[in-house]
mmCIF file of N, CA and C in Angstrom:
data_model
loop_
_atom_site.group_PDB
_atom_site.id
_atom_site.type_symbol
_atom_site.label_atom_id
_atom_site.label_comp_id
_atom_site.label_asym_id
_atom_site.label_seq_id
_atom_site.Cartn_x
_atom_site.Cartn_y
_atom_site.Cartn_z
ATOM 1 N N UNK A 1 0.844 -1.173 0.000
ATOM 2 C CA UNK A 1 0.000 0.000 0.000
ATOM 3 C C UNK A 1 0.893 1.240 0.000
ATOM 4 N N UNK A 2 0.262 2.322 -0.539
ATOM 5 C CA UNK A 2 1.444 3.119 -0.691
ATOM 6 C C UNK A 2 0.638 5.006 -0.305
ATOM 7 N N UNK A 3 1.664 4.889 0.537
ATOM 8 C CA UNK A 3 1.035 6.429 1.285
ATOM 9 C C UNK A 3 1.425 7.462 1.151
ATOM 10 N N UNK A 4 0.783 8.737 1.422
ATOM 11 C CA UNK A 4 1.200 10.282 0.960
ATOM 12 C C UNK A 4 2.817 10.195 1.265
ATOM 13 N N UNK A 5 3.348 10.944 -0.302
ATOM 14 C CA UNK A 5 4.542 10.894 -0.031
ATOM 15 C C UNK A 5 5.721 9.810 -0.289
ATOM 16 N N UNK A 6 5.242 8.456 -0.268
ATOM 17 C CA UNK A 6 6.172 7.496 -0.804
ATOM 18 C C UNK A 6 6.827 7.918 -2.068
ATOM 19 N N UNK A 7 5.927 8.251 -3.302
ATOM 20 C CA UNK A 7 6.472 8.962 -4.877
ATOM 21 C C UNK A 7 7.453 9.772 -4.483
ATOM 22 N N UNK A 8 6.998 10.735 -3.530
ATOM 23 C CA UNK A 8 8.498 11.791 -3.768
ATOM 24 C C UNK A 8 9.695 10.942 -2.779
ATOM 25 N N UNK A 9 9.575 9.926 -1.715
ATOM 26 C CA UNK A 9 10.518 9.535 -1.205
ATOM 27 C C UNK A 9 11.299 8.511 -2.384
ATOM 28 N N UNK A 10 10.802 7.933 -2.985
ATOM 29 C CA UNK A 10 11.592 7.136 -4.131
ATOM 30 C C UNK A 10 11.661 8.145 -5.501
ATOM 31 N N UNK A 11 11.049 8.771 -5.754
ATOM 32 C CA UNK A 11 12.036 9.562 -6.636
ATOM 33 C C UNK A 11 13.151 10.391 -6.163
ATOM 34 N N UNK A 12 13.045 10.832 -4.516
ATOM 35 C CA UNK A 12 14.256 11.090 -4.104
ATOM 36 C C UNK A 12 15.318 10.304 -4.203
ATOM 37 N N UNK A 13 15.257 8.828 -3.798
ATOM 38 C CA UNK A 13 16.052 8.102 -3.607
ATOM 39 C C UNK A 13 16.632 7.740 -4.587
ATOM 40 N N UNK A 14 15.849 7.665 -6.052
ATOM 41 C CA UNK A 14 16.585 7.986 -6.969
ATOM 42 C C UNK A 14 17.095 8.790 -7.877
ATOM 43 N N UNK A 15 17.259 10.239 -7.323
ATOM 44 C CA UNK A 15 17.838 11.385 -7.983
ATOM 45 C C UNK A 15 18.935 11.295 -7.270
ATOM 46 N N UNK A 16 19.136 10.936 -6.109
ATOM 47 C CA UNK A 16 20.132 10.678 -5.206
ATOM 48 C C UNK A 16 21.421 9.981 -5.566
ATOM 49 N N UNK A 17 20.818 9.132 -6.011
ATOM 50 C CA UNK A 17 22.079 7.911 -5.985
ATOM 51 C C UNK A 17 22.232 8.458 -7.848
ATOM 52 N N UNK A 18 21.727 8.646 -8.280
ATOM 53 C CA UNK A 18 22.600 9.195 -9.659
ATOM 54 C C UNK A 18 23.327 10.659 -9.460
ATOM 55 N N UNK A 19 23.416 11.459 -8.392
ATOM 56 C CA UNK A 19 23.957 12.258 -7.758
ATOM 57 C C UNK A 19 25.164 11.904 -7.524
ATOM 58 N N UNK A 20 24.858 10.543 -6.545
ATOM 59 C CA UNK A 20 26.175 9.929 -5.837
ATOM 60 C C UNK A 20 26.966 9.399 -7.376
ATOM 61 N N UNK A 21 26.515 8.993 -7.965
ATOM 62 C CA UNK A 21 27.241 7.907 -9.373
ATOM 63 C C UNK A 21 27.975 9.121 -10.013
ATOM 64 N N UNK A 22 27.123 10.272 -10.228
ATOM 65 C CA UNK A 22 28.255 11.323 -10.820
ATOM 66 C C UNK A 22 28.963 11.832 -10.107
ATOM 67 N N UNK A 23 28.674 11.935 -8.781
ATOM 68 C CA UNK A 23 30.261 12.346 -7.454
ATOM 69 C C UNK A 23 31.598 11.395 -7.690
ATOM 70 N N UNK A 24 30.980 10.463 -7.867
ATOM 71 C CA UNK A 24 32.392 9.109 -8.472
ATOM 72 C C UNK A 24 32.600 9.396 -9.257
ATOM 73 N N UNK A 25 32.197 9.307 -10.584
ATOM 74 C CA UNK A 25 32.949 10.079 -11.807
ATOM 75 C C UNK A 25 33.172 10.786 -11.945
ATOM 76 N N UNK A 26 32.874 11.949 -11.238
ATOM 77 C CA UNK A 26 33.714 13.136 -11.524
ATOM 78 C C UNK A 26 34.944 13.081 -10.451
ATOM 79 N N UNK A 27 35.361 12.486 -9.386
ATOM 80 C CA UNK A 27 35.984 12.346 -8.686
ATOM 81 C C UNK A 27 37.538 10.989 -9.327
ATOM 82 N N UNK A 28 36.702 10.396 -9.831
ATOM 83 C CA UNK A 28 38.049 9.749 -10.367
ATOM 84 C C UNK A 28 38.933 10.308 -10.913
ATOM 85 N N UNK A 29 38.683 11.378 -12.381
ATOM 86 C CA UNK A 29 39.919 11.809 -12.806
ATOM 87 C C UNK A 29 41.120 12.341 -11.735
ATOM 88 N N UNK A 30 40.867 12.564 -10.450
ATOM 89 C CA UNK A 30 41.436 13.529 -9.449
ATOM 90 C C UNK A 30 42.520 12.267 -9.007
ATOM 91 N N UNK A 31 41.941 11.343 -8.956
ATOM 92 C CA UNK A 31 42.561 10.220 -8.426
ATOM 93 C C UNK A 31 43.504 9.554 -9.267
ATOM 94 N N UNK A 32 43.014 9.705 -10.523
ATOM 95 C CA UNK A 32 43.477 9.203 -11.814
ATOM 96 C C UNK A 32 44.784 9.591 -12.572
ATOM 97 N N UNK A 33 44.951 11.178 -12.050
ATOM 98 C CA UNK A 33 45.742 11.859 -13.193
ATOM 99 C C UNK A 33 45.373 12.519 -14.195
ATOM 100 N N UNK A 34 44.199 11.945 -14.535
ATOM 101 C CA UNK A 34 43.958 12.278 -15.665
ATOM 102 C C UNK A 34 43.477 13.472 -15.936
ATOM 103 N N UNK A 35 42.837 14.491 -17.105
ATOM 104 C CA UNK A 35 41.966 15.482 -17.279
ATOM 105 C C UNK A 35 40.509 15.842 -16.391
ATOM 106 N N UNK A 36 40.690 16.604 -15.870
ATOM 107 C CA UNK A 36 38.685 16.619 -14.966
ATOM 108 C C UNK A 36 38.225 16.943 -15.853
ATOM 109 N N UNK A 37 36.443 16.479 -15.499
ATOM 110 C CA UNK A 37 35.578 16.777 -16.258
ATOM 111 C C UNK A 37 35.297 18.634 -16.148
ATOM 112 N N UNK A 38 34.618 18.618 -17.731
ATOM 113 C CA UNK A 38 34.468 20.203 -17.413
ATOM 114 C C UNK A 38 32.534 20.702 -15.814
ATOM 115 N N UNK A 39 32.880 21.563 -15.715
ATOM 116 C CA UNK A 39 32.421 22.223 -14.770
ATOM 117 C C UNK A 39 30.754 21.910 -14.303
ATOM 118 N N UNK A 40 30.015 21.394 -15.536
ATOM 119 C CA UNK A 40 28.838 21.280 -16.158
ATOM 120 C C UNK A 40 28.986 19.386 -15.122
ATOM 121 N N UNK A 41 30.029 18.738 -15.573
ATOM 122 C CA UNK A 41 29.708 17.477 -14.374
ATOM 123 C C UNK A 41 29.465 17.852 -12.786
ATOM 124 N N UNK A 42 30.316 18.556 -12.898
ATOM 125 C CA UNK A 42 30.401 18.647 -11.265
ATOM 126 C C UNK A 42 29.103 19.657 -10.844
ATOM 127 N N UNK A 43 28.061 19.900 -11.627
ATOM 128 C CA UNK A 43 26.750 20.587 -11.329
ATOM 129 C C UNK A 43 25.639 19.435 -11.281
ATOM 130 N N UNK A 44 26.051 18.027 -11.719
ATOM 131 C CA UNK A 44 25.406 17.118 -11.789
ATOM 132 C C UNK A 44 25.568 16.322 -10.369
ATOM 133 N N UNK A 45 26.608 16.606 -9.964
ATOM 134 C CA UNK A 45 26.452 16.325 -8.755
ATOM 135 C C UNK A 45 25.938 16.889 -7.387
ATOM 136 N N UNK A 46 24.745 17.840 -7.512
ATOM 137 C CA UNK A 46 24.117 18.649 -6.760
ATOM 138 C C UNK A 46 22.889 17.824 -6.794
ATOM 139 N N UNK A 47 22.568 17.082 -7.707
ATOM 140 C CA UNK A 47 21.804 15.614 -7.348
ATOM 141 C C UNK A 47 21.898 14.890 -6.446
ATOM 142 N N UNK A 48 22.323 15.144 -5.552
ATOM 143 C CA UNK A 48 22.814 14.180 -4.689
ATOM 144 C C UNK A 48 21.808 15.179 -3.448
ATOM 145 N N UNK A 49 21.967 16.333 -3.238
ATOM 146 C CA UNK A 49 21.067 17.252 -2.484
ATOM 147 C C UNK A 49 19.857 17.825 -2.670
ATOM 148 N N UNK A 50 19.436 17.839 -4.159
ATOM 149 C CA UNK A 50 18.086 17.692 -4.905
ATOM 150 C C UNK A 50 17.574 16.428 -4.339
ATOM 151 N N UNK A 51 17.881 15.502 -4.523
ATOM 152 C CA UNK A 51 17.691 13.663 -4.015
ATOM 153 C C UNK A 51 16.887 13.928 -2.701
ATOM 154 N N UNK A 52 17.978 14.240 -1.586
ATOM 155 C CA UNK A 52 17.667 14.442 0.008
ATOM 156 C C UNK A 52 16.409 15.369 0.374
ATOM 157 N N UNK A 53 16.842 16.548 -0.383
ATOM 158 C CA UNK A 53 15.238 17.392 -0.507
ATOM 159 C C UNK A 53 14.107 16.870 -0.669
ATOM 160 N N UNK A 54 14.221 16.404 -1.934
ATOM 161 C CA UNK A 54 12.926 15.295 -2.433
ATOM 162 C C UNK A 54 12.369 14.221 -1.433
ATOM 163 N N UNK A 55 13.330 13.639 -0.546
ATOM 164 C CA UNK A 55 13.152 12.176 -0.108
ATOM 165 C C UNK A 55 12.630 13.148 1.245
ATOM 166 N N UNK A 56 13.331 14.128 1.845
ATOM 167 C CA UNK A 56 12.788 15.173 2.934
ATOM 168 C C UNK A 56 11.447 15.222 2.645
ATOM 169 N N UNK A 57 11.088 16.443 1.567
ATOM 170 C CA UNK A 57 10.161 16.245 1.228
ATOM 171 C C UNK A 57 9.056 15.263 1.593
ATOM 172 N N UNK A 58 8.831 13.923 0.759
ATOM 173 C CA UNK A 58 8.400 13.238 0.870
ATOM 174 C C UNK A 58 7.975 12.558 2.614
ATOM 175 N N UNK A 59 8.978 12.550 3.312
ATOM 176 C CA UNK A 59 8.724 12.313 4.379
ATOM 177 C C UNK A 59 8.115 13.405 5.177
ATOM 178 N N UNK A 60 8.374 14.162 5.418
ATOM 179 C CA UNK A 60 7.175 15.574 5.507
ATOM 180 C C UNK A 60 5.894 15.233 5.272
ATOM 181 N N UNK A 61 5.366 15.194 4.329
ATOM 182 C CA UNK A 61 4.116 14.883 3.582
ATOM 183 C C UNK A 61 3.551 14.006 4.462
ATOM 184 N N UNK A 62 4.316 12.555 4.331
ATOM 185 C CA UNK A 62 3.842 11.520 5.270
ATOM 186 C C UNK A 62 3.135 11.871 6.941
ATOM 187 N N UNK A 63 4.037 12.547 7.601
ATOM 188 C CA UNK A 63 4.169 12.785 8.733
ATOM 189 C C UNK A 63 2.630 14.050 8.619
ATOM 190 N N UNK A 64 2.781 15.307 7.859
ATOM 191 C CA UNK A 64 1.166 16.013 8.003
ATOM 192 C C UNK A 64 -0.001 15.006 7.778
ATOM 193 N N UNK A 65 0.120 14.286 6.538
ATOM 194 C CA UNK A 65 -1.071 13.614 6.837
ATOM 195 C C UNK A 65 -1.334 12.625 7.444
ATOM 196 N N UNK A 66 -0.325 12.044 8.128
ATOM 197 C CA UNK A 66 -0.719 11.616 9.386
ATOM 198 C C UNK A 66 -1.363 11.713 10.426
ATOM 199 N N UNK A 67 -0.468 13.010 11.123
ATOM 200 C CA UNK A 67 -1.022 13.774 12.110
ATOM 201 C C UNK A 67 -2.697 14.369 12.118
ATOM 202 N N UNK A 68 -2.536 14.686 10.552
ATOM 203 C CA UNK A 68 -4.506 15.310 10.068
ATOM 204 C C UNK A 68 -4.959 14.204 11.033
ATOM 205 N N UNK A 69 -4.744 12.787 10.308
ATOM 206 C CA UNK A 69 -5.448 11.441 10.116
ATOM 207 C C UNK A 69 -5.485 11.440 11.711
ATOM 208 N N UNK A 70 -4.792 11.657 12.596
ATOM 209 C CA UNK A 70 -5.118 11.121 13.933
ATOM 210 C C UNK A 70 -5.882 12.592 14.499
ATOM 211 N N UNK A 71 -5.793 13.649 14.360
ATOM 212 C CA UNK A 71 -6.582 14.693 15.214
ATOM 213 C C UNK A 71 -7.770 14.714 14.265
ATOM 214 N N UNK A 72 -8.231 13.697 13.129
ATOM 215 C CA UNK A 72 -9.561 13.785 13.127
ATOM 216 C C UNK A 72 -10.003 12.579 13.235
ATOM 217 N N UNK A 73 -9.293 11.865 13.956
ATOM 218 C CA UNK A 73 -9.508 10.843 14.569
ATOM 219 C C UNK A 73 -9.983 10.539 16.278
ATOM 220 N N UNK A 74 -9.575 11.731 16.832
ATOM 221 C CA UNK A 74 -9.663 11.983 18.396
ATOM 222 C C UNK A 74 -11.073 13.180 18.241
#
């Protein structure tokens, strides 16, 4: 069953982790030697805090309509 808020907690969870996947790639060349990526990767990795928002978000949501659900419940 799926409750207020689950959608944005899994689309958080996955804006997230493709956040995290481009923090690794852009982080290897550093490790590597090699050339860094230009500037435009390392903005892709702000996905990673878009992600947390979202999944925040989402859990938020959960938690108000909860709370509705029990004070019009009492």
């Amino acid at each position: 069953m799926s409750g207020p808020g689950d959608g944005l907690v899994k689309a958080g969870g996955i804006v997230f982790v493709v956040g995290a996947i481009a923090t690794l790639v852009t982080m290897a060349p550093l490790f590597l030697g090699t050339d860094p990526f230009p500037s435009v990767a390392y903005a892709v990795c702000m996905l990673m805090g878009v992600g947390f928002l979202l999944a925040a978000a989402g859990v938020l949501r959960g938690i108000a309509v909860q709370r509705r659900q029990a004070r019009s419940a009492t």
